[in-house]
Every structure is written in structure tokens, then in C-alpha cells.
mmCIF file of C-alpha atoms and ligand atoms in Angstrom:
data_model
loop_
_atom_site.group_PDB
_atom_site.id
_atom_site.type_symbol
_atom_site.label_atom_id
_atom_site.label_comp_id
_atom_site.label_asym_id
_atom_site.label_seq_id
_atom_site.Cartn_x
_atom_site.Cartn_y
_atom_site.Cartn_z
ATOM 1 C CA UNK A 197 -13.532 12.997 -5.489
ATOM 2 C CA UNK A 198 -13.339 14.255 -1.831
ATOM 3 C CA UNK A 199 -13.483 11.617 0.718
ATOM 4 C CA UNK A 200 -13.825 12.554 4.340
ATOM 5 C CA UNK A 201 -12.838 10.692 7.512
ATOM 6 C CA UNK A 202 -15.675 8.304 6.959
ATOM 7 C CA UNK A 203 -13.530 7.024 3.931
ATOM 8 C CA UNK A 204 -11.246 5.243 6.376
ATOM 9 C CA UNK A 205 -14.029 2.630 6.948
ATOM 10 C CA UNK A 206 -13.494 0.203 3.914
ATOM 11 C CA UNK A 207 -16.091 -2.054 2.847
ATOM 12 C CA UNK A 208 -13.867 -4.226 0.740
ATOM 13 C CA UNK A 209 -10.523 -5.930 0.942
ATOM 14 C CA UNK A 210 -8.554 -8.357 -1.263
ATOM 15 C CA UNK A 211 -5.877 -10.570 0.136
ATOM 16 C CA UNK A 212 -3.865 -13.488 -0.924
ATOM 17 C CA UNK A 213 -2.445 -16.219 1.309
ATOM 18 C CA UNK A 214 1.583 -16.833 1.167
ATOM 19 C CA UNK A 215 2.445 -19.626 -1.356
ATOM 20 C CA UNK A 216 4.775 -22.247 -0.283
ATOM 21 C CA UNK A 217 7.342 -20.685 -2.710
ATOM 22 C CA UNK A 218 7.234 -17.421 -0.405
ATOM 23 C CA UNK A 219 11.053 -17.644 0.658
ATOM 24 C CA UNK A 220 12.065 -17.386 -3.370
ATOM 25 C CA UNK A 221 10.669 -13.832 -3.806
ATOM 26 C CA UNK A 222 12.266 -10.690 -4.976
ATOM 27 C CA UNK A 223 14.507 -9.094 -2.493
ATOM 28 C CA UNK A 224 16.221 -5.815 -2.314
ATOM 29 C CA UNK A 225 19.239 -7.002 -0.703
ATOM 30 C CA UNK A 226 20.630 -10.525 0.172
ATOM 31 C CA UNK A 227 19.352 -11.955 3.536
ATOM 32 C CA UNK A 228 21.641 -12.341 6.658
ATOM 33 C CA UNK A 229 19.042 -14.295 8.575
ATOM 34 C CA UNK A 230 16.776 -16.387 6.253
ATOM 35 C CA UNK A 231 12.794 -16.110 6.201
ATOM 36 C CA UNK A 232 10.993 -18.511 8.765
ATOM 37 C CA UNK A 233 8.160 -19.532 6.544
ATOM 38 C CA UNK A 234 6.472 -21.068 9.497
ATOM 39 C CA UNK A 235 6.469 -17.608 11.324
ATOM 40 C CA UNK A 236 5.673 -15.823 7.898
ATOM 41 C CA UNK A 237 2.752 -17.482 7.251
ATOM 42 C CA UNK A 238 1.542 -17.178 11.217
ATOM 43 C CA UNK A 239 2.271 -13.260 10.670
ATOM 44 C CA UNK A 240 0.163 -13.547 7.315
ATOM 45 C CA UNK A 241 -2.707 -15.182 9.183
ATOM 46 C CA UNK A 242 -2.772 -12.732 12.004
ATOM 47 C CA UNK A 243 -3.070 -9.944 9.475
ATOM 48 C CA UNK A 244 -5.672 -11.328 7.748
ATOM 49 C CA UNK A 245 -7.624 -11.897 11.064
ATOM 50 C CA UNK A 246 -7.187 -8.532 11.852
ATOM 51 C CA UNK A 247 -8.603 -7.309 8.719
ATOM 52 C CA UNK A 248 -11.650 -9.694 9.175
ATOM 53 C CA UNK A 249 -12.379 -7.883 12.399
ATOM 54 C CA UNK A 250 -12.288 -4.300 10.585
ATOM 55 C CA UNK A 251 -13.588 -4.935 7.057
ATOM 56 C CA UNK A 252 -17.084 -6.415 6.231
ATOM 57 C CA UNK A 253 -16.172 -8.244 2.859
ATOM 58 C CA UNK A 254 -12.578 -9.691 3.073
ATOM 59 C CA UNK A 255 -12.089 -11.642 -0.242
ATOM 60 C CA UNK A 256 -9.199 -14.208 -0.633
ATOM 61 C CA UNK A 257 -7.738 -14.321 -4.027
ATOM 62 C CA UNK A 258 -6.518 -17.911 -4.948
ATOM 63 C CA UNK A 259 -2.847 -18.373 -4.054
ATOM 64 C CA UNK A 260 -0.476 -18.612 -7.100
ATOM 65 C CA UNK A 261 2.544 -21.089 -6.294
ATOM 66 C CA UNK A 262 4.373 -19.813 -9.612
ATOM 67 C CA UNK A 263 4.524 -16.237 -7.964
ATOM 68 C CA UNK A 264 6.342 -16.115 -4.710
ATOM 69 C CA UNK A 265 5.243 -12.661 -4.087
ATOM 70 C CA UNK A 266 1.742 -12.873 -4.710
ATOM 71 C CA UNK A 267 0.704 -12.191 -1.102
ATOM 72 C CA UNK A 268 1.971 -8.723 -1.878
ATOM 73 C CA UNK A 269 -1.278 -8.215 -3.440
ATOM 74 C CA UNK A 270 -1.329 -4.183 -3.367
ATOM 75 C CA UNK A 271 1.161 -4.123 -6.123
ATOM 76 C CA UNK A 272 -1.323 -5.670 -8.563
ATOM 77 C CA UNK A 273 -4.181 -3.213 -8.792
ATOM 78 C CA UNK A 274 -5.625 0.021 -7.530
ATOM 79 C CA UNK A 275 -9.379 0.346 -6.640
ATOM 80 C CA UNK A 276 -10.739 3.691 -5.751
ATOM 81 C CA UNK A 277 -14.489 3.876 -5.920
ATOM 82 C CA UNK A 278 -15.974 2.505 -8.896
ATOM 83 C CA UNK A 279 -12.440 2.416 -10.763
ATOM 84 C CA UNK A 280 -9.862 -0.175 -10.712
ATOM 85 C CA UNK A 281 -6.468 0.010 -12.681
ATOM 86 C CA UNK A 282 -4.860 -3.232 -13.338
ATOM 87 C CA UNK A 283 -1.047 -2.641 -13.025
ATOM 88 C CA UNK A 284 1.577 -3.575 -15.452
ATOM 89 C CA UNK A 285 4.345 -4.596 -12.470
ATOM 90 C CA UNK A 286 7.609 -3.195 -12.810
ATOM 91 C CA UNK A 287 9.563 -6.462 -12.325
ATOM 92 C CA UNK A 288 8.715 -9.233 -14.949
ATOM 93 C CA UNK A 289 8.849 -12.068 -12.342
ATOM 94 C CA UNK A 290 5.696 -10.587 -10.925
ATOM 95 C CA UNK A 291 3.738 -10.254 -13.962
ATOM 96 C CA UNK A 292 0.762 -12.458 -14.279
ATOM 97 C CA UNK A 293 -0.277 -11.900 -10.507
ATOM 98 C CA UNK A 294 -2.607 -9.471 -11.603
ATOM 99 C CA UNK A 295 -4.724 -11.705 -13.624
ATOM 100 C CA UNK A 296 -6.590 -13.349 -10.824
ATOM 101 C CA UNK A 297 -7.004 -10.249 -8.816
ATOM 102 C CA UNK A 298 -8.614 -8.403 -12.100
ATOM 103 C CA UNK A 299 -11.030 -11.501 -11.937
ATOM 104 C CA UNK A 300 -11.979 -10.807 -8.564
ATOM 105 C CA UNK A 301 -12.497 -7.248 -9.080
ATOM 106 C CA UNK A 302 -14.583 -7.969 -12.030
ATOM 107 C CA UNK A 303 -16.689 -10.311 -9.819
ATOM 108 C CA UNK A 304 -17.550 -7.484 -7.640
ATOM 109 C CA UNK A 305 -19.004 -5.569 -10.400
ATOM 110 C CA UNK A 306 -16.699 -2.616 -10.432
ATOM 111 C CA UNK A 307 -17.688 -0.473 -13.340
ATOM 112 C CA UNK A 308 -14.575 0.894 -14.574
ATOM 113 C CA UNK A 309 -11.643 -1.317 -15.060
ATOM 114 C CA UNK A 310 -8.420 0.059 -16.741
ATOM 115 C CA UNK A 311 -5.230 -1.682 -17.640
ATOM 116 C CA UNK A 312 -1.794 0.096 -17.428
ATOM 117 C CA UNK A 313 -0.192 -0.351 -20.677
ATOM 118 C CA UNK A 314 3.418 -0.179 -22.087
ATOM 119 C CA UNK A 315 5.547 1.829 -21.953
ATOM 120 C CA UNK A 316 3.918 2.494 -18.667
ATOM 121 C CA UNK A 317 4.798 0.281 -15.408
ATOM 122 C CA UNK A 318 3.374 0.537 -12.195
ATOM 123 C CA UNK A 319 3.646 -1.443 -8.722
ATOM 124 C CA UNK A 320 0.581 -0.242 -6.387
ATOM 125 C CA UNK A 321 3.193 0.143 -3.622
ATOM 126 C CA UNK A 322 3.724 3.417 -5.433
ATOM 127 C CA UNK A 323 0.332 4.579 -5.222
ATOM 128 C CA UNK A 324 -0.850 6.555 -2.206
ATOM 129 C CA UNK A 325 -4.571 7.547 -2.119
ATOM 130 C CA UNK A 326 -5.069 10.026 0.638
ATOM 131 C CA UNK A 327 -8.625 10.515 0.121
ATOM 132 C CA UNK A 328 -7.875 13.846 -1.693
ATOM 133 C CA UNK A 329 -5.033 13.105 -3.812
ATOM 134 C CA UNK A 330 -3.241 10.544 -5.633
ATOM 135 C CA UNK A 331 0.521 10.484 -5.021
ATOM 136 C CA UNK A 332 2.216 8.133 -7.302
ATOM 137 C CA UNK A 333 6.080 7.190 -6.533
ATOM 138 C CA UNK A 334 8.214 7.424 -9.407
ATOM 139 C CA UNK A 335 10.705 4.456 -8.580
ATOM 140 C CA UNK A 336 12.341 1.334 -9.993
ATOM 141 C CA UNK A 337 9.023 0.048 -10.518
ATOM 142 C CA UNK A 338 6.809 2.843 -11.567
ATOM 143 C CA UNK A 339 7.474 5.526 -14.248
ATOM 144 C CA UNK A 340 6.355 8.589 -15.804
ATOM 145 C CA UNK A 341 4.368 6.846 -18.744
ATOM 146 C CA UNK A 342 2.220 5.079 -15.946
ATOM 147 C CA UNK A 343 1.437 8.381 -14.330
ATOM 148 C CA UNK A 344 0.205 10.005 -17.478
ATOM 149 C CA UNK A 345 -2.252 7.103 -17.646
ATOM 150 C CA UNK A 346 -3.515 7.624 -14.490
ATOM 151 C CA UNK A 347 -3.629 11.357 -14.778
ATOM 152 C CA UNK A 348 -6.114 10.723 -17.765
ATOM 153 C CA UNK A 349 -8.088 7.700 -16.047
ATOM 154 C CA UNK A 350 -8.667 9.858 -12.873
ATOM 155 C CA UNK A 351 -8.862 13.208 -14.570
ATOM 156 C CA UNK A 352 -12.371 14.078 -13.384
ATOM 157 C CA UNK A 353 -12.021 12.722 -9.989
ATOM 158 C CA UNK A 354 -8.681 12.808 -7.940
ATOM 159 C CA UNK A 355 -5.510 15.199 -8.699
ATOM 160 C CA UNK A 356 -2.424 13.030 -9.422
ATOM 161 C CA UNK A 357 1.206 13.941 -8.208
ATOM 162 C CA UNK A 358 4.299 12.040 -9.261
ATOM 163 C CA UNK A 359 6.885 12.056 -6.515
ATOM 164 C CA UNK A 360 10.295 10.572 -6.940
ATOM 165 C CA UNK A 361 11.522 7.874 -4.806
ATOM 166 C CA UNK A 362 14.938 8.304 -4.291
ATOM 167 C CA UNK A 363 15.921 5.227 -2.501
ATOM 168 C CA UNK A 364 13.924 2.152 -1.456
ATOM 169 C CA UNK A 365 11.471 0.140 -3.483
ATOM 170 C CA UNK A 366 8.184 2.027 -3.445
ATOM 171 C CA UNK A 367 6.594 5.231 -2.280
ATOM 172 C CA UNK A 368 4.720 3.578 0.443
ATOM 173 C CA UNK A 369 8.022 2.005 1.789
ATOM 174 C CA UNK A 370 8.459 5.615 2.902
ATOM 175 C CA UNK A 371 5.211 7.282 3.417
ATOM 176 C CA UNK A 372 1.607 6.227 4.390
ATOM 177 C CA UNK A 373 -1.753 7.907 5.350
ATOM 178 C CA UNK A 374 -2.870 8.154 9.015
ATOM 179 C CA UNK A 375 -5.867 10.105 7.800
ATOM 180 C CA UNK A 376 -6.876 12.335 4.999
ATOM 181 C CA UNK A 377 -4.716 15.304 6.302
ATOM 182 C CA UNK A 378 -1.777 13.284 7.883
ATOM 183 C CA UNK A 379 1.024 11.850 6.338
ATOM 184 C CA UNK A 380 3.480 9.468 8.245
ATOM 185 C CA UNK A 381 7.048 9.792 6.813
ATOM 186 C CA UNK A 382 9.960 7.699 7.263
ATOM 187 C CA UNK A 383 13.004 10.142 8.745
ATOM 188 C CA UNK A 384 15.296 9.000 5.951
ATOM 189 C CA UNK A 385 16.801 10.492 2.755
ATOM 190 C CA UNK A 386 13.879 9.517 0.658
ATOM 191 C CA UNK A 387 11.264 10.534 3.267
ATOM 192 C CA UNK A 388 12.821 13.839 3.564
ATOM 193 C CA UNK A 389 12.604 14.189 -0.247
ATOM 194 C CA UNK A 390 9.014 13.102 -0.178
ATOM 195 C CA UNK A 391 8.236 15.740 2.447
ATOM 196 C CA UNK A 392 10.009 18.555 0.659
ATOM 197 C CA UNK A 393 8.195 17.738 -2.595
ATOM 198 C CA UNK A 394 4.392 18.069 -0.699
ATOM 199 C CA UNK A 395 5.863 21.280 1.014
ATOM 200 C CA UNK A 396 7.031 23.063 -2.205
ATOM 201 C CA UNK A 397 3.739 22.445 -3.862
ATOM 202 C CA UNK A 398 1.395 25.551 -3.244
ATOM 203 C CA UNK A 399 -1.822 23.266 -3.016
ATOM 204 C CA UNK A 400 -0.419 20.513 -1.166
ATOM 205 C CA UNK A 401 1.651 22.300 1.697
ATOM 206 C CA UNK A 402 -1.410 23.456 3.547
ATOM 207 C CA UNK A 403 -3.180 20.289 2.873
ATOM 208 C CA UNK A 404 -1.281 17.507 4.857
ATOM 209 C CA UNK A 405 0.779 17.915 8.227
ATOM 210 C CA UNK A 406 3.619 15.366 8.019
ATOM 211 C CA UNK A 407 4.516 13.499 11.152
ATOM 212 C CA UNK A 408 8.028 11.763 11.030
ATOM 213 C CA UNK A 409 8.957 8.489 12.337
ATOM 214 C CA UNK A 410 12.387 7.302 13.163
ATOM 215 C CA UNK A 411 12.376 3.983 11.477
ATOM 216 C CA UNK A 412 11.517 4.230 7.773
ATOM 217 C CA UNK A 413 9.756 0.618 7.594
ATOM 218 C CA UNK A 414 7.531 1.788 10.632
ATOM 219 C CA UNK A 415 6.270 4.650 8.237
ATOM 220 C CA UNK A 416 4.075 2.060 6.645
ATOM 221 C CA UNK A 417 0.860 1.872 8.590
ATOM 222 C CA UNK A 418 -2.735 0.604 7.792
ATOM 223 C CA UNK A 419 -5.627 2.853 8.756
ATOM 224 C CA UNK A 420 -8.749 0.435 9.447
ATOM 225 C CA UNK A 421 -11.573 3.040 10.729
ATOM 226 C CA UNK A 422 -10.797 4.000 14.302
ATOM 227 C CA UNK A 423 -7.754 1.850 14.380
ATOM 228 C CA UNK A 424 -4.401 2.318 13.343
ATOM 229 C CA UNK A 425 -2.444 -0.909 12.469
ATOM 230 C CA UNK A 426 1.190 -0.550 13.158
ATOM 231 C CA UNK A 427 4.504 -2.816 12.913
ATOM 232 C CA UNK A 428 5.760 -4.304 16.051
ATOM 233 C CA UNK A 429 9.428 -4.001 17.043
ATOM 234 C CA UNK A 430 10.294 -0.080 16.265
ATOM 235 C CA UNK A 431 9.705 1.210 19.761
ATOM 236 C CA UNK A 432 10.634 4.744 18.785
ATOM 237 C CA UNK A 433 8.251 5.025 15.952
ATOM 238 C CA UNK A 434 5.561 3.256 18.192
ATOM 239 C CA UNK A 435 5.952 5.902 20.664
ATOM 240 C CA UNK A 436 5.265 8.862 17.990
ATOM 241 C CA UNK A 437 2.349 6.767 16.191
ATOM 242 C CA UNK A 438 0.741 6.184 19.853
ATOM 243 C CA UNK A 439 0.997 9.698 20.610
ATOM 244 C CA UNK A 440 -0.677 10.677 17.369
ATOM 245 C CA UNK A 441 -3.296 8.071 17.843
ATOM 246 C CA UNK A 442 -4.085 9.492 21.316
ATOM 247 C CA UNK A 443 -4.659 12.748 20.260
ATOM 248 C CA UNK A 444 -7.124 11.704 17.503
ATOM 249 C CA UNK A 445 -8.703 8.890 19.730
ATOM 250 C CA UNK A 446 -7.517 6.213 17.545
ATOM 251 C CA UNK A 447 -6.877 2.567 18.617
ATOM 252 C CA UNK A 448 -3.519 1.072 18.229
ATOM 253 C CA UNK A 449 -2.929 -2.529 17.020
ATOM 254 C CA UNK A 450 0.486 -3.847 16.583
ATOM 255 C CA UNK A 451 1.663 -6.614 14.436
ATOM 256 C CA UNK A 452 5.067 -8.232 13.967
ATOM 257 C CA UNK A 453 5.544 -8.474 10.244
ATOM 258 C CA UNK A 454 9.425 -9.517 10.448
ATOM 259 C CA UNK A 455 9.310 -12.039 7.991
ATOM 260 C CA UNK A 456 7.310 -10.386 5.239
ATOM 261 C CA UNK A 457 9.461 -7.384 5.875
ATOM 262 C CA UNK A 458 12.533 -9.688 4.981
ATOM 263 C CA UNK A 459 10.959 -9.950 1.445
ATOM 264 C CA UNK A 460 10.475 -6.045 1.393
ATOM 265 C CA UNK A 461 6.725 -6.316 2.463
ATOM 266 C CA UNK A 462 5.124 -4.124 4.952
ATOM 267 C CA UNK A 463 1.451 -3.600 6.235
ATOM 268 C CA UNK A 464 -0.219 -1.964 3.331
ATOM 269 C CA UNK A 465 1.211 -4.353 0.523
ATOM 270 C CA UNK A 466 -0.803 -7.343 1.701
ATOM 271 C CA UNK A 467 -4.090 -6.274 0.826
ATOM 272 C CA UNK A 468 -6.208 -3.737 -1.520
ATOM 273 C CA UNK A 469 -8.739 -2.054 0.431
ATOM 274 C CA UNK A 470 -11.446 -0.118 -0.992
ATOM 275 C CA UNK A 471 -15.210 0.782 -0.518
ATOM 276 C CA UNK A 472 -18.247 0.235 -2.643
ATOM 277 C CA UNK A 473 -21.247 2.135 -2.087
HETATM 278 C C1 LIG B 635 8.932 -7.168 -4.274
HETATM 279 O O1 LIG B 635 10.006 -7.203 -4.502
HETATM 280 O O2 LIG B 635 8.197 -7.023 -5.525
HETATM 281 C C2 LIG B 635 8.366 -8.151 -3.459
HETATM 282 N N1 LIG B 635 9.410 -8.955 -2.566
HETATM 283 C C3 LIG B 635 8.069 -7.050 -2.258
HETATM 284 C C4 LIG B 635 6.536 -6.155 -2.884
HETATM 285 C C5 LIG B 635 6.448 -5.534 -1.546
HETATM 286 N N2 LIG B 635 5.179 -4.428 -2.124
HETATM 287 C C6 LIG B 635 4.536 -3.466 -1.481
HETATM 288 O O3 LIG B 635 5.260 -2.924 -0.681
HETATM 289 N N3 LIG B 635 3.833 -2.979 -1.834
#
């Protein structure tokens, strides 16, 4: 599968509201400042509004009060073209979130639906589809066995590359896609490792240019057609991203995600974006 820049225009998107239990979700480290739930809700609502103005079909999956992290819907499934893969999430606490997501995907008539099965584990936050390649983070939440399964599923469509995530939660905590040829990478130890992995691969090194941003969390951006959604509150990274957008005539939209970041979320993790033609 080779997608051009028109692939940046998604036709569909799945989102899921914040449950009332959101504050109880998993966290990499204990919080110094607690989550402000009201503000988290407003930030998420604004995120969904932004998606509504860029994606024709935004589908709300029913909220799941038993799973405080359910708003981080990206982790539950991958959808590329007519193929969906339902995750077996790396954290036991989150298993079950994928059930309603799978139902929503089935309702859309997506033809090929696969499940990751043991010993594979996979979180969608470790999956970066650039339009040309599928990069899969080997992390605390995703393993080599899942990558083997993805290689089999996508063998006639997209090359799959495993990339170690040496620090942090997910691959997309340190890298995301600006366009099919440009990756945004956090200037940190694990970001540098990702960049090295790409540069040392003979096929990949000429395919991607890498733009580093000083704040790792700001490396998680969401491309919505001719707009780039970035996180507010990281002025140095914002300057780099704004400059890049100017060069490519891309509009910048900023969103403060402070309360979702406290739960280790970011921009990509609150949606599953894809195109059905
Ligand atoms: C978790 O630990 O699973 C959630 N608190 C955060 C998940 C964020 N997911 C993502 O960035 N794809």
C-alpha cells in the first residue's frame, strides 16, 4: 500500500468520552498535581470538536465506566484501509476496552478484522502508520510476537518494522507523523534511538526526514488534512512545528491537553483515524 498526501484526509474517526472514573487510570509516575477532571473533560470535548471540523464521520463509542483509560481509544485497535486489527492490550487493567470498539468497526463494514492473540501483546500507541510503512514500538506494552502477527496480516500491503522504545510508554510518546515523508521526534534518549534505527536502515534512511522537537511530549502531533494539531504549552517545540508548517503551507491548531498528559495521554491517543473509500 502506498498512500500520498491525500491520505492525510481521513474519512472516519472513532472517539470515546472520558469516563467519570478517569482520575483512576494508569499512570507511569505518581502525580504531584492531581488531575482536574472538569478541565480534562473540557480539553477532551474541545479535541472532539476539532476532529468534527476536519473529519466527516466522527463516531462516538459508548463510554466504559469500568475502564478509566477508555478515552485513550487509539490503544484498542488499528485500522488501515479495509483491515482492522484489534489489540490485546499490554496492561491487564485495560483489557475489555476493545470490545465496543470492535463492534463499532464491524458496524462500519470493514472487511478484514483480525485479533492479536497471545503471546502477542499490542497497544495502538505503539503503532505508527506513516502512509508508507508501519512502525511498531517494542515497549512495555507491545512485544515481538505481536509484530510477527502484524507482519503476517499486512504482508501484501505495508512493510512492518519493529522499533525498540527504550524509555517512556509508547512509540508515539516520542514520534509521530507530519506527512508521509516527515517524522516529528522528541529530542530525548528514546527519540534519538528511534532516529538512529531509521537512519541505519538502508530503505528507511532516504525515505524520511526527521524533525526533532525539544519537548518529547510535543512530538505527538495529529495531522488532519491541511491542519496540524499540536499541543499548547511547549513554546520551543511550537516554534519548530510552526516553522515546519509554514514551509509546507499547513495551518496550525493548538490544544492544551495538560490533564490528559497527566494520565500519559497525548493527541493521537484519543482517536482512531482512518479512511474508508
Ligand atoms: C495507559 O497507561 O494505558 C493510559 N493511562 C495512557 C494511554 C495513552 N495512550 C496512548 O498514548 N496511545
